Coordinates of C-alpha atoms and ligand atoms in Angstrom, one line a residue:
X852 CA 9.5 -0.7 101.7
X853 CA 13.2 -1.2 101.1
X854 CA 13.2 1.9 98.0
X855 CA 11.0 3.8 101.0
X856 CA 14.2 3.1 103.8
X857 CA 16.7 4.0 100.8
X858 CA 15.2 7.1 100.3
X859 CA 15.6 8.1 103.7
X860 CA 18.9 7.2 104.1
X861 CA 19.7 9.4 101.0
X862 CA 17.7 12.6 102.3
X863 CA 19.7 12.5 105.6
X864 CA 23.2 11.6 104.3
X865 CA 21.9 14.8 102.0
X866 CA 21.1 17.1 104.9
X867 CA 24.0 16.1 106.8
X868 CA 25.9 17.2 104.5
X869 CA 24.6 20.4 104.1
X870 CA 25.2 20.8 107.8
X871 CA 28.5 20.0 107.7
X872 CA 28.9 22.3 104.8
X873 CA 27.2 24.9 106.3
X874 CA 29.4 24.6 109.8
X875 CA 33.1 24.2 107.7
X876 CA 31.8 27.1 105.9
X877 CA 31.4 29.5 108.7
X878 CA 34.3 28.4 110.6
X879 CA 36.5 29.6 107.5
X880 CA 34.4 32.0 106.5
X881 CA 33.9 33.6 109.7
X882 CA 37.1 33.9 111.0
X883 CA 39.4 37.4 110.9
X884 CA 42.5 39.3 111.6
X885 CA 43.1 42.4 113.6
X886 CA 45.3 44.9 112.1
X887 CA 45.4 47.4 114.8
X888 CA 47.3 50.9 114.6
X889 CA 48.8 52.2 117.6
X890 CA 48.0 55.8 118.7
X891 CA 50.7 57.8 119.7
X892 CA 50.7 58.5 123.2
X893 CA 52.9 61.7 123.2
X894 CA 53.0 64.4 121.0
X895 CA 55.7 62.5 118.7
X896 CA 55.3 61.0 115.5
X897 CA 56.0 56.9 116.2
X898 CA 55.5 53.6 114.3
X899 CA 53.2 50.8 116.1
X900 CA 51.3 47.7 114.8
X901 CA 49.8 45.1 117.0
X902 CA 48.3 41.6 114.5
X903 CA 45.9 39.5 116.3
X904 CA 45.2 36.3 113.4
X905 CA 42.4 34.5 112.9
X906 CA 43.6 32.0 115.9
X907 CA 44.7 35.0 118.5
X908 CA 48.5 35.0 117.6
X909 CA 49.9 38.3 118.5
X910 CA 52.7 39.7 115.7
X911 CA 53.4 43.5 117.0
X912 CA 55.4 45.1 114.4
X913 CA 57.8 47.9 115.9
X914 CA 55.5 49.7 119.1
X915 CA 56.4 53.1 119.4
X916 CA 58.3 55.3 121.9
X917 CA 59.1 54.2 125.9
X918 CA 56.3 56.6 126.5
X919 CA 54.0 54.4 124.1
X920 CA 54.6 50.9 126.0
X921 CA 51.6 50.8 128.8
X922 CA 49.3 51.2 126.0
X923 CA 50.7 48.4 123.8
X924 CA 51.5 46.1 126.7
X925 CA 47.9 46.3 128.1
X926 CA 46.8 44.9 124.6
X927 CA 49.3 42.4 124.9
X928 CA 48.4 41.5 128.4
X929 CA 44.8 41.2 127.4
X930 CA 45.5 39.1 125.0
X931 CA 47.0 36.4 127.0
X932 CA 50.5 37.6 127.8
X933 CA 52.4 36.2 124.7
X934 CA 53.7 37.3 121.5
X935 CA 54.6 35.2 118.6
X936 CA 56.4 37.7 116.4
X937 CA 57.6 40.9 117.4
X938 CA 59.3 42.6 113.6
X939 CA 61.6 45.6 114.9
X940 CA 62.4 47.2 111.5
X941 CA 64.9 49.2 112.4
X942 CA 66.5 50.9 115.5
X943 CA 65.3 54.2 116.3
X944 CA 63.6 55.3 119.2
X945 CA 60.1 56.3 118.1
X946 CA 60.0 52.5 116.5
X947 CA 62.2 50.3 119.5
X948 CA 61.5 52.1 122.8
X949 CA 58.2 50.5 123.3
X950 CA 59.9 47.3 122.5
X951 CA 62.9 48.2 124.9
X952 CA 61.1 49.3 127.7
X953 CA 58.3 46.2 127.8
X954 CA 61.1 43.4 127.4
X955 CA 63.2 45.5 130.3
X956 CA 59.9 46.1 132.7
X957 CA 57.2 43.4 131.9
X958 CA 57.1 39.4 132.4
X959 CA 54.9 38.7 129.1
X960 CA 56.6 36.4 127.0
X961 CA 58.0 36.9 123.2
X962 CA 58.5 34.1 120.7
X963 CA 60.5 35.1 118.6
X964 CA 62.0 38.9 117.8
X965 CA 62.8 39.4 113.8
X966 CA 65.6 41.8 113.1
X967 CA 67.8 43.5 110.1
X968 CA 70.7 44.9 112.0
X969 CA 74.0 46.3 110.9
X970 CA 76.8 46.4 112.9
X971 CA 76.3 48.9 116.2
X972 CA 80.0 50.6 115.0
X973 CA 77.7 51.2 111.8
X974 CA 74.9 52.9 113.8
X975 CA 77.6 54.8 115.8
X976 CA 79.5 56.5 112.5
X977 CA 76.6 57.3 110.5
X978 CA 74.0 58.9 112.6
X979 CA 75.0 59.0 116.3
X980 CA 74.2 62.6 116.1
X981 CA 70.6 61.9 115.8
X982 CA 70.4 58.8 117.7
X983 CA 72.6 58.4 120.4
X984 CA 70.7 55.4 122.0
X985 CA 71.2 52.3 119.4
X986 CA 73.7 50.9 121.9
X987 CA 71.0 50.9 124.5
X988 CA 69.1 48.8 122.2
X989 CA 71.6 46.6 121.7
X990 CA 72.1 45.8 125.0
X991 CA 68.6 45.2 125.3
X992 CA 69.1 42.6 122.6
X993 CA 70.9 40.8 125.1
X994 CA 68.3 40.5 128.2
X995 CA 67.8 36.6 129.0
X996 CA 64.1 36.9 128.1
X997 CA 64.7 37.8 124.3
X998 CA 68.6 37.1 123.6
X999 CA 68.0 32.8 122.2
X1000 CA 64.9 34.4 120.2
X1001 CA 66.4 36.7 117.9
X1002 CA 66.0 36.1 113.9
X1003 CA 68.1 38.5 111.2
X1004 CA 66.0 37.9 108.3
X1005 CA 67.1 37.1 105.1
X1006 CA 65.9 39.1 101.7
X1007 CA 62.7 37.6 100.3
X1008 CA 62.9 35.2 103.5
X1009 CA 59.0 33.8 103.8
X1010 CA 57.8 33.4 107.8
X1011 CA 54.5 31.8 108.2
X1012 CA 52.8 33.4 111.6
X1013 CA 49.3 30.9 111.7
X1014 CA 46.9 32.2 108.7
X1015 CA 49.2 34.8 108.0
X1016 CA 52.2 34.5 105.1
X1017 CA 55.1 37.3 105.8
X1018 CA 57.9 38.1 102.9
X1019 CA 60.6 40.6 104.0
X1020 CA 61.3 42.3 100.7
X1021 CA 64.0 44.6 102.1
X1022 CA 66.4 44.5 104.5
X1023 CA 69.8 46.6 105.8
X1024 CA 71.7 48.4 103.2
X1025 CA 74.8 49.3 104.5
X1026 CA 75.8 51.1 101.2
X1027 CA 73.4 53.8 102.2
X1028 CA 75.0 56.2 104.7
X1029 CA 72.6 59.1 104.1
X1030 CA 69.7 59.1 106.0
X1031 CA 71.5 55.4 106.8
X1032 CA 68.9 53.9 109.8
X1033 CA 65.8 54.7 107.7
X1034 CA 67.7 53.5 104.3
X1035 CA 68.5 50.4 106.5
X1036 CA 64.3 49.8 107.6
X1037 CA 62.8 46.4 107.1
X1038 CA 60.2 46.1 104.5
X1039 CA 57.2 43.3 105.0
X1040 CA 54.6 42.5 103.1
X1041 CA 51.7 40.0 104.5
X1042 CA 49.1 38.4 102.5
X1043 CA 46.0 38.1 105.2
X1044 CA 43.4 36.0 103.6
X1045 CA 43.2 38.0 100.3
X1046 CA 44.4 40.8 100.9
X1047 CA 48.5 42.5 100.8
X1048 CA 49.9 44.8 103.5
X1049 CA 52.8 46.1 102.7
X1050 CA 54.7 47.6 105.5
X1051 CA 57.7 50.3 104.4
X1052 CA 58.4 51.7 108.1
X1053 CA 60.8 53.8 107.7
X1054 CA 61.9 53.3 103.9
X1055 CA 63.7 56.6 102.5
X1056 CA 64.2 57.8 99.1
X1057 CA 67.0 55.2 98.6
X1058 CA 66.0 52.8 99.8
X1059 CA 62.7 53.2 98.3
X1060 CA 64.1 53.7 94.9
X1061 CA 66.4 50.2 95.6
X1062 CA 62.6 48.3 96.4
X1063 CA 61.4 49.7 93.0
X1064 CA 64.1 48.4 90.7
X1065 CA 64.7 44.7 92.6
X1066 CA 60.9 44.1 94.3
X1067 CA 59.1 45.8 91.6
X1068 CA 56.6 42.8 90.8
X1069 CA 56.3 42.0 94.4
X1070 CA 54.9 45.8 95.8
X1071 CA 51.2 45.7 94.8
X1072 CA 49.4 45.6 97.8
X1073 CA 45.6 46.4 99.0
X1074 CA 46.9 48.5 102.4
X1075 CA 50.0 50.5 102.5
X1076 CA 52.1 51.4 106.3
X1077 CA 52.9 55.2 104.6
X1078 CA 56.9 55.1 104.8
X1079 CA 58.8 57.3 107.3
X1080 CA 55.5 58.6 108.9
X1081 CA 54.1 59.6 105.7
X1082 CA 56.8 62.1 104.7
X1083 CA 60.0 62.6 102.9
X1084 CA 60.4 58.7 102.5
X1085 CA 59.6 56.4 99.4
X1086 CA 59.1 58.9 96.4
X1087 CA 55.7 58.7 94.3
X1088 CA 56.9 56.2 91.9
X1089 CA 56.8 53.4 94.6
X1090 CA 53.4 54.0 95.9
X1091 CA 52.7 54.1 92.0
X1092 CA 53.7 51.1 92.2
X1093 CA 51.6 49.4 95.5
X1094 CA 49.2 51.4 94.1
X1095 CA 46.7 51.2 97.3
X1096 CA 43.2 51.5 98.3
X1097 CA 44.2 51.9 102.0
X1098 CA 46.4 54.1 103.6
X1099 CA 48.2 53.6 106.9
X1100 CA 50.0 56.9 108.7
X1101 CA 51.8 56.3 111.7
X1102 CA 51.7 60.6 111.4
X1103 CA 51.7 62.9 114.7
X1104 CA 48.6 65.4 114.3
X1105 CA 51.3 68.3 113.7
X1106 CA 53.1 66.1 110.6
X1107 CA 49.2 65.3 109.2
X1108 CA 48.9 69.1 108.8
X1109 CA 52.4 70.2 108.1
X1110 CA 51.8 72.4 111.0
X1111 CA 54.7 73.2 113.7
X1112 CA 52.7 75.3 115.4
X1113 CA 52.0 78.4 113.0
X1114 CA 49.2 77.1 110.7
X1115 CA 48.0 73.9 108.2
X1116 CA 50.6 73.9 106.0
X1117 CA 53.3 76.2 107.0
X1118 CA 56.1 73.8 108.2
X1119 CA 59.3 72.2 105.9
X1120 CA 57.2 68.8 106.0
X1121 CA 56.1 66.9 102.6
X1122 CA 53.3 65.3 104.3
X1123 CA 50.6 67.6 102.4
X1124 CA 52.0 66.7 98.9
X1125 CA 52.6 63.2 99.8
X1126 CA 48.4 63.3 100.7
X1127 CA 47.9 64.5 97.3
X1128 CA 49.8 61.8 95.7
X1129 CA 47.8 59.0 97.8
X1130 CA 44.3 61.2 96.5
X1131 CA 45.6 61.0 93.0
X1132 CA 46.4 57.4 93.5
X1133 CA 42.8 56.6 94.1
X1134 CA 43.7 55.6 97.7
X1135 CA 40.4 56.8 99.4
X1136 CA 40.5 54.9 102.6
X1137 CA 43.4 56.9 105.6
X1138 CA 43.6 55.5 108.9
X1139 CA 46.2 58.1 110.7
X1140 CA 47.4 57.7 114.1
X1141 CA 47.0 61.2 115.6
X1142 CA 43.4 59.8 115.3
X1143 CA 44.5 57.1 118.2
X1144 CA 44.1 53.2 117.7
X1145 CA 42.7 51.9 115.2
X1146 CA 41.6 48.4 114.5
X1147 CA 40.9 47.1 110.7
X1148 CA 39.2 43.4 110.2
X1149 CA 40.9 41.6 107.6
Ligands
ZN1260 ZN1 60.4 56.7 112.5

Protein backbone atom coordinates (compact mmCIF):
# COMPACT_ATOMS: atom_id res chain seq x y z
CA UNK A 1 0.00 0.00 0.00
CA UNK A 2 2.63 2.58 0.92
CA UNK A 3 5.04 1.49 -2.55
CA UNK A 4 1.33 1.74 -4.24
CA UNK A 5 0.83 5.73 -2.69
CA UNK A 6 4.68 6.27 -3.72
CA UNK A 7 4.11 5.50 -7.01
CA UNK A 8 1.48 7.86 -7.36
CA UNK A 9 3.07 10.56 -5.97
CA UNK A 10 6.01 9.96 -8.50
CA UNK A 11 3.63 9.69 -11.70
CA UNK A 12 2.14 13.08 -10.86
CA UNK A 13 5.27 15.05 -9.67
CA UNK A 14 6.26 13.36 -13.28
CA UNK A 15 3.26 14.76 -15.20
CA UNK A 16 3.42 18.02 -13.50
CA UNK A 17 6.37 18.44 -14.71
CA UNK A 18 5.82 17.86 -18.10
CA UNK A 19 3.10 20.44 -17.84
CA UNK A 20 5.13 22.87 -16.55
CA UNK A 21 7.65 22.05 -19.19
CA UNK A 22 5.25 22.08 -21.76
CA UNK A 23 3.69 25.75 -20.63
CA UNK A 24 7.57 27.48 -20.03
CA UNK A 25 8.16 26.00 -23.36
CA UNK A 26 5.57 27.74 -25.32
CA UNK A 27 5.68 30.90 -23.49
CA UNK A 28 9.47 31.18 -24.87
CA UNK A 29 8.99 29.43 -27.70
CA UNK A 30 5.97 31.14 -28.78
CA UNK A 31 6.78 34.55 -28.44
CA UNK A 32 8.03 37.03 -31.56
CA UNK A 33 9.11 40.29 -32.83
CA UNK A 34 7.71 42.48 -35.48
CA UNK A 35 10.05 44.03 -37.85
CA UNK A 36 7.80 46.06 -39.92
CA UNK A 37 8.90 48.19 -43.04
CA UNK A 38 7.24 51.42 -43.67
CA UNK A 39 5.80 52.06 -47.14
CA UNK A 40 6.40 55.22 -48.57
CA UNK A 41 3.52 57.28 -48.69
CA UNK A 42 4.58 59.69 -51.53
CA UNK A 43 6.37 59.10 -54.47
CA UNK A 44 9.87 59.71 -52.56
CA UNK A 45 12.31 57.23 -51.69
CA UNK A 46 12.29 57.35 -47.43
CA UNK A 47 13.77 55.26 -44.56
CA UNK A 48 11.06 53.75 -41.85
CA UNK A 49 11.19 50.91 -39.32
CA UNK A 50 8.62 50.38 -36.66
CA UNK A 51 9.91 47.09 -33.84
CA UNK A 52 7.20 45.66 -31.82
CA UNK A 53 9.29 42.93 -29.21
CA UNK A 54 8.20 39.96 -27.94
CA UNK A 55 6.55 42.07 -24.94
CA UNK A 56 4.92 45.02 -27.26
CA UNK A 57 7.79 47.63 -26.85
CA UNK A 58 7.71 49.91 -29.80
CA UNK A 59 11.53 50.89 -31.19
CA UNK A 60 10.74 52.93 -34.63
CA UNK A 61 13.94 53.46 -36.25
CA UNK A 62 13.96 56.85 -38.39
CA UNK A 63 9.98 57.04 -40.02
CA UNK A 64 10.08 58.71 -43.19
CA UNK A 65 9.02 62.00 -44.65
CA UNK A 66 6.30 64.69 -42.91
CA UNK A 67 4.07 63.23 -45.51
CA UNK A 68 4.76 59.59 -44.07
CA UNK A 69 3.72 60.45 -40.28
CA UNK A 70 -0.25 59.54 -40.15
CA UNK A 71 0.72 56.16 -41.30
CA UNK A 72 3.47 55.53 -38.70
CA UNK A 73 1.62 57.29 -35.93
CA UNK A 74 -1.63 55.23 -36.43
CA UNK A 75 0.66 52.11 -35.79
CA UNK A 76 1.99 53.80 -32.89
CA UNK A 77 -1.38 54.78 -31.63
CA UNK A 78 -2.64 51.29 -32.04
CA UNK A 79 -0.11 50.13 -30.17
CA UNK A 80 -0.78 51.89 -27.07
CA UNK A 81 0.51 55.35 -27.62
CA UNK A 82 4.17 54.96 -26.39
CA UNK A 83 7.55 54.43 -27.75
CA UNK A 84 10.47 53.08 -26.10
CA UNK A 85 13.23 53.89 -28.54
CA UNK A 86 12.92 56.06 -31.39
CA UNK A 87 16.95 55.67 -33.31
CA UNK A 88 17.06 58.89 -35.70
CA UNK A 89 20.24 57.93 -37.68
CA UNK A 90 20.88 60.90 -39.18
CA UNK A 91 19.13 64.19 -40.11
CA UNK A 92 17.67 64.36 -43.44
CA UNK A 93 14.22 64.82 -44.35
CA UNK A 94 13.13 61.66 -45.97
CA UNK A 95 14.50 59.88 -42.54
CA UNK A 96 13.43 62.81 -39.57
CA UNK A 97 10.28 64.44 -40.96
CA UNK A 98 8.02 61.82 -39.81
CA UNK A 99 9.84 62.04 -36.48
CA UNK A 100 9.54 65.96 -36.60
CA UNK A 101 6.13 66.24 -37.50
CA UNK A 102 4.56 63.49 -34.83
CA UNK A 103 6.62 64.92 -31.80
CA UNK A 104 5.40 68.67 -33.06
CA UNK A 105 1.44 67.43 -33.78
CA UNK A 106 0.75 64.24 -31.65
CA UNK A 107 0.38 63.65 -27.68
CA UNK A 108 1.88 59.88 -27.80
CA UNK A 109 4.67 59.59 -25.66
CA UNK A 110 8.58 58.75 -26.54
CA UNK A 111 10.99 57.25 -24.11
CA UNK A 112 13.88 57.84 -25.09
CA UNK A 113 15.20 59.38 -28.70
CA UNK A 114 18.85 57.94 -29.68
CA UNK A 115 21.01 60.32 -31.79
CA UNK A 116 24.66 60.82 -33.52
CA UNK A 117 24.72 64.48 -34.22
CA UNK A 118 27.40 66.81 -35.24
CA UNK A 119 27.33 70.23 -34.67
CA UNK A 120 24.23 72.12 -36.70
CA UNK A 121 27.30 74.77 -37.94
CA UNK A 122 28.58 71.23 -39.37
CA UNK A 123 25.29 70.50 -41.12
CA UNK A 124 25.13 74.15 -42.31
CA UNK A 125 28.84 74.25 -44.17
CA UNK A 126 28.76 70.98 -45.71
CA UNK A 127 25.44 70.36 -47.31
CA UNK A 128 23.00 73.18 -46.74
CA UNK A 129 22.59 73.21 -50.38
CA UNK A 130 20.78 69.96 -50.28
CA UNK A 131 19.23 70.27 -46.95
CA UNK A 132 18.34 73.43 -45.91
CA UNK A 133 16.03 72.16 -42.91
CA UNK A 134 18.62 70.49 -40.26
CA UNK A 135 17.97 73.59 -38.10
CA UNK A 136 14.38 72.86 -38.10
CA UNK A 137 15.26 69.62 -36.67
CA UNK A 138 17.19 70.91 -34.29
CA UNK A 139 14.79 72.96 -32.92
CA UNK A 140 12.52 70.20 -32.76
CA UNK A 141 15.15 68.58 -30.56
CA UNK A 142 14.23 70.98 -28.16
CA UNK A 143 10.22 70.57 -27.81
CA UNK A 144 9.39 69.85 -23.94
CA UNK A 145 8.05 66.39 -24.93
CA UNK A 146 11.46 65.01 -26.27
CA UNK A 147 14.25 67.56 -25.12
CA UNK A 148 15.30 65.44 -21.24
CA UNK A 149 15.06 62.16 -23.57
CA UNK A 150 17.68 62.56 -25.89
CA UNK A 151 20.74 59.92 -25.99
CA UNK A 152 24.07 60.59 -28.40
CA UNK A 153 25.27 57.19 -28.61
CA UNK A 154 28.61 56.18 -28.10
CA UNK A 155 30.61 53.69 -30.78
CA UNK A 156 29.99 50.05 -29.94
CA UNK A 157 27.59 51.47 -27.09
CA UNK A 158 25.21 48.20 -26.31
CA UNK A 159 21.20 49.42 -25.42
CA UNK A 160 19.08 46.55 -24.32
CA UNK A 161 15.25 47.49 -25.61
CA UNK A 162 13.27 44.19 -23.61
CA UNK A 163 14.30 40.83 -25.73
CA UNK A 164 16.04 42.80 -28.02
CA UNK A 165 20.22 43.60 -27.71
CA UNK A 166 21.11 46.91 -29.95
CA UNK A 167 25.07 47.75 -30.78
CA UNK A 168 25.66 51.03 -32.65
CA UNK A 169 28.64 50.07 -34.71
CA UNK A 170 29.01 53.53 -36.39
CA UNK A 171 28.37 56.72 -35.52
CA UNK A 172 29.18 60.61 -36.91
CA UNK A 173 32.30 61.08 -38.81
CA UNK A 174 32.99 64.51 -39.08
CA UNK A 175 36.13 63.90 -41.13
CA UNK A 176 33.87 63.03 -44.00
CA UNK A 177 32.65 66.20 -45.75
CA UNK A 178 31.65 64.52 -49.01
CA UNK A 179 28.41 63.27 -49.11
CA UNK A 180 28.91 64.40 -45.16
CA UNK A 181 25.02 63.64 -43.60
CA UNK A 182 24.98 60.17 -45.18
CA UNK A 183 28.87 59.56 -44.20
CA UNK A 184 27.66 60.80 -40.71
CA UNK A 185 24.38 57.87 -40.53
CA UNK A 186 24.06 55.66 -37.55
CA UNK A 187 24.80 52.07 -38.00
CA UNK A 188 22.82 49.37 -35.62
CA UNK A 189 22.83 46.03 -35.55
CA UNK A 190 20.18 44.00 -33.29
CA UNK A 191 20.38 40.48 -32.43
CA UNK A 192 16.40 39.39 -32.17
CA UNK A 193 16.30 35.98 -30.71
CA UNK A 194 18.80 34.34 -33.21
CA UNK A 195 18.94 36.26 -35.68
CA UNK A 196 21.26 39.90 -36.70
CA UNK A 197 19.76 42.89 -38.37
CA UNK A 198 22.00 45.08 -39.32
CA UNK A 199 20.72 48.46 -40.15
CA UNK A 200 23.29 50.88 -42.46
CA UNK A 201 20.57 53.74 -43.21
CA UNK A 202 22.19 55.93 -44.99
CA UNK A 203 25.96 54.55 -44.88
CA UNK A 204 27.96 55.97 -48.04
CA UNK A 205 30.97 54.70 -49.67
CA UNK A 206 33.14 56.16 -46.88
CA UNK A 207 31.65 55.57 -44.43
CA UNK A 208 30.97 52.16 -45.54
CA UNK A 209 34.55 51.50 -46.37
CA UNK A 210 35.47 53.00 -42.49
CA UNK A 211 32.70 49.96 -41.04
CA UNK A 212 34.71 47.46 -43.13
CA UNK A 213 38.24 48.10 -41.78
CA UNK A 214 37.14 48.88 -37.81
CA UNK A 215 33.56 46.60 -37.54
CA UNK A 216 34.72 44.01 -39.85
CA UNK A 217 34.02 40.94 -37.41
CA UNK A 218 30.93 42.50 -36.06
CA UNK A 219 28.90 42.97 -39.82
CA UNK A 220 27.60 39.40 -40.36
CA UNK A 221 24.12 39.56 -40.08
CA UNK A 222 20.94 37.27 -41.29
CA UNK A 223 18.76 40.62 -42.57
CA UNK A 224 20.39 43.66 -44.13
CA UNK A 225 18.41 47.66 -44.13
CA UNK A 226 20.17 48.08 -47.94
CA UNK A 227 22.27 51.45 -47.28
CA UNK A 228 21.24 54.78 -48.76
CA UNK A 229 17.95 53.24 -50.28
CA UNK A 230 19.72 50.59 -51.92
CA UNK A 231 21.94 52.70 -54.17
CA UNK A 232 25.31 54.43 -54.40
CA UNK A 233 26.00 53.75 -50.65
CA UNK A 234 28.17 50.92 -48.95
CA UNK A 235 30.25 49.30 -51.91
CA UNK A 236 30.04 45.43 -52.54
CA UNK A 237 32.80 44.48 -50.33
CA UNK A 238 30.66 45.39 -47.16
CA UNK A 239 27.55 43.45 -48.06
CA UNK A 240 30.43 40.77 -48.78
CA UNK A 241 30.90 41.02 -45.73
CA UNK A 242 27.11 40.86 -43.80
CA UNK A 243 26.81 38.52 -46.35
CA UNK A 244 22.74 38.20 -46.00
CA UNK A 245 19.92 36.02 -46.64
CA UNK A 246 17.43 38.97 -46.41
CA UNK A 247 17.30 42.03 -47.98
CA UNK A 248 15.59 45.27 -46.69
CA UNK A 249 15.02 48.36 -49.40
CA UNK A 250 13.67 51.36 -48.15
CA UNK A 251 13.67 52.00 -52.41
CA UNK A 252 10.88 54.27 -54.17
CA UNK A 253 9.31 52.03 -57.09
CA UNK A 254 11.16 54.49 -59.60
CA UNK A 255 14.88 53.81 -57.67
CA UNK A 256 13.88 49.71 -57.64
CA UNK A 257 13.77 50.02 -61.45
CA UNK A 258 16.39 52.72 -62.18
CA UNK A 259 13.50 54.27 -63.98
CA UNK A 260 12.97 58.31 -63.93
CA UNK A 261 10.35 58.03 -65.98
CA UNK A 262 11.76 56.77 -69.51
CA UNK A 263 12.08 52.96 -68.97
CA UNK A 264 13.58 50.02 -66.40
CA UNK A 265 16.90 50.85 -66.32
CA UNK A 266 17.55 54.02 -68.08
CA UNK A 267 18.23 56.44 -65.18
CA UNK A 268 22.01 57.50 -63.50
CA UNK A 269 20.83 55.10 -60.38
CA UNK A 270 23.06 51.96 -59.27
CA UNK A 271 20.23 50.32 -57.78
CA UNK A 272 20.11 47.51 -60.71
CA UNK A 273 23.83 46.60 -60.17
CA UNK A 274 23.55 46.82 -56.54
CA UNK A 275 20.43 43.99 -57.16
CA UNK A 276 22.86 41.95 -58.90
CA UNK A 277 25.37 41.98 -56.23
CA UNK A 278 22.59 40.98 -53.39
CA UNK A 279 21.57 37.90 -56.28
CA UNK A 280 25.20 36.98 -56.38
CA UNK A 281 25.42 37.21 -52.74
CA UNK A 282 22.94 34.42 -52.38
CA UNK A 283 20.54 36.96 -50.73
CA UNK A 284 17.15 35.47 -52.10
CA UNK A 285 14.66 36.90 -49.78
CA UNK A 286 13.84 41.33 -50.86
CA UNK A 287 11.30 43.07 -48.98
CA UNK A 288 11.16 46.65 -50.87
CA UNK A 289 9.11 49.43 -49.76
CA UNK A 290 7.49 50.63 -52.98
CA UNK A 291 5.77 47.32 -52.25
CA UNK A 292 4.13 49.19 -48.97
CA UNK A 293 4.45 47.81 -45.32
CA UNK A 294 5.76 45.08 -44.64
CA UNK A 295 5.84 43.06 -41.42
CA UNK A 296 8.61 40.19 -40.88
CA UNK A 297 8.19 37.75 -37.51
CA UNK A 298 11.39 37.22 -35.91
ZN1 LIG B 1 17.85 58.81 -47.12
Amino acid sequence: MKQDNKNSIRKISIILIAIISIIIAISVLGKTTQLTQLKNNTNTQMMGYLIKTDNGKLIVIDGGLKEDAPNLLSKIEQEGGEVEAWFLTHPHMDHVGAFQEIVETSDIKINKVYTTLNELSWYEQYEEYRNPKTREFFQTLENEKIKNNLHEVELNEKIKIDNINCEILGIKNPEFTDNAGNNSSMVIKMKIHNKSVLFLADTGVESGQKLLKNQKEKLKADIVQMAHHGQNGAEKEVYEQIKPKICLWPTAEWLWNNDPGTGYNTGNWKTIETRKWMQDLGATENYVEKDGDITINI
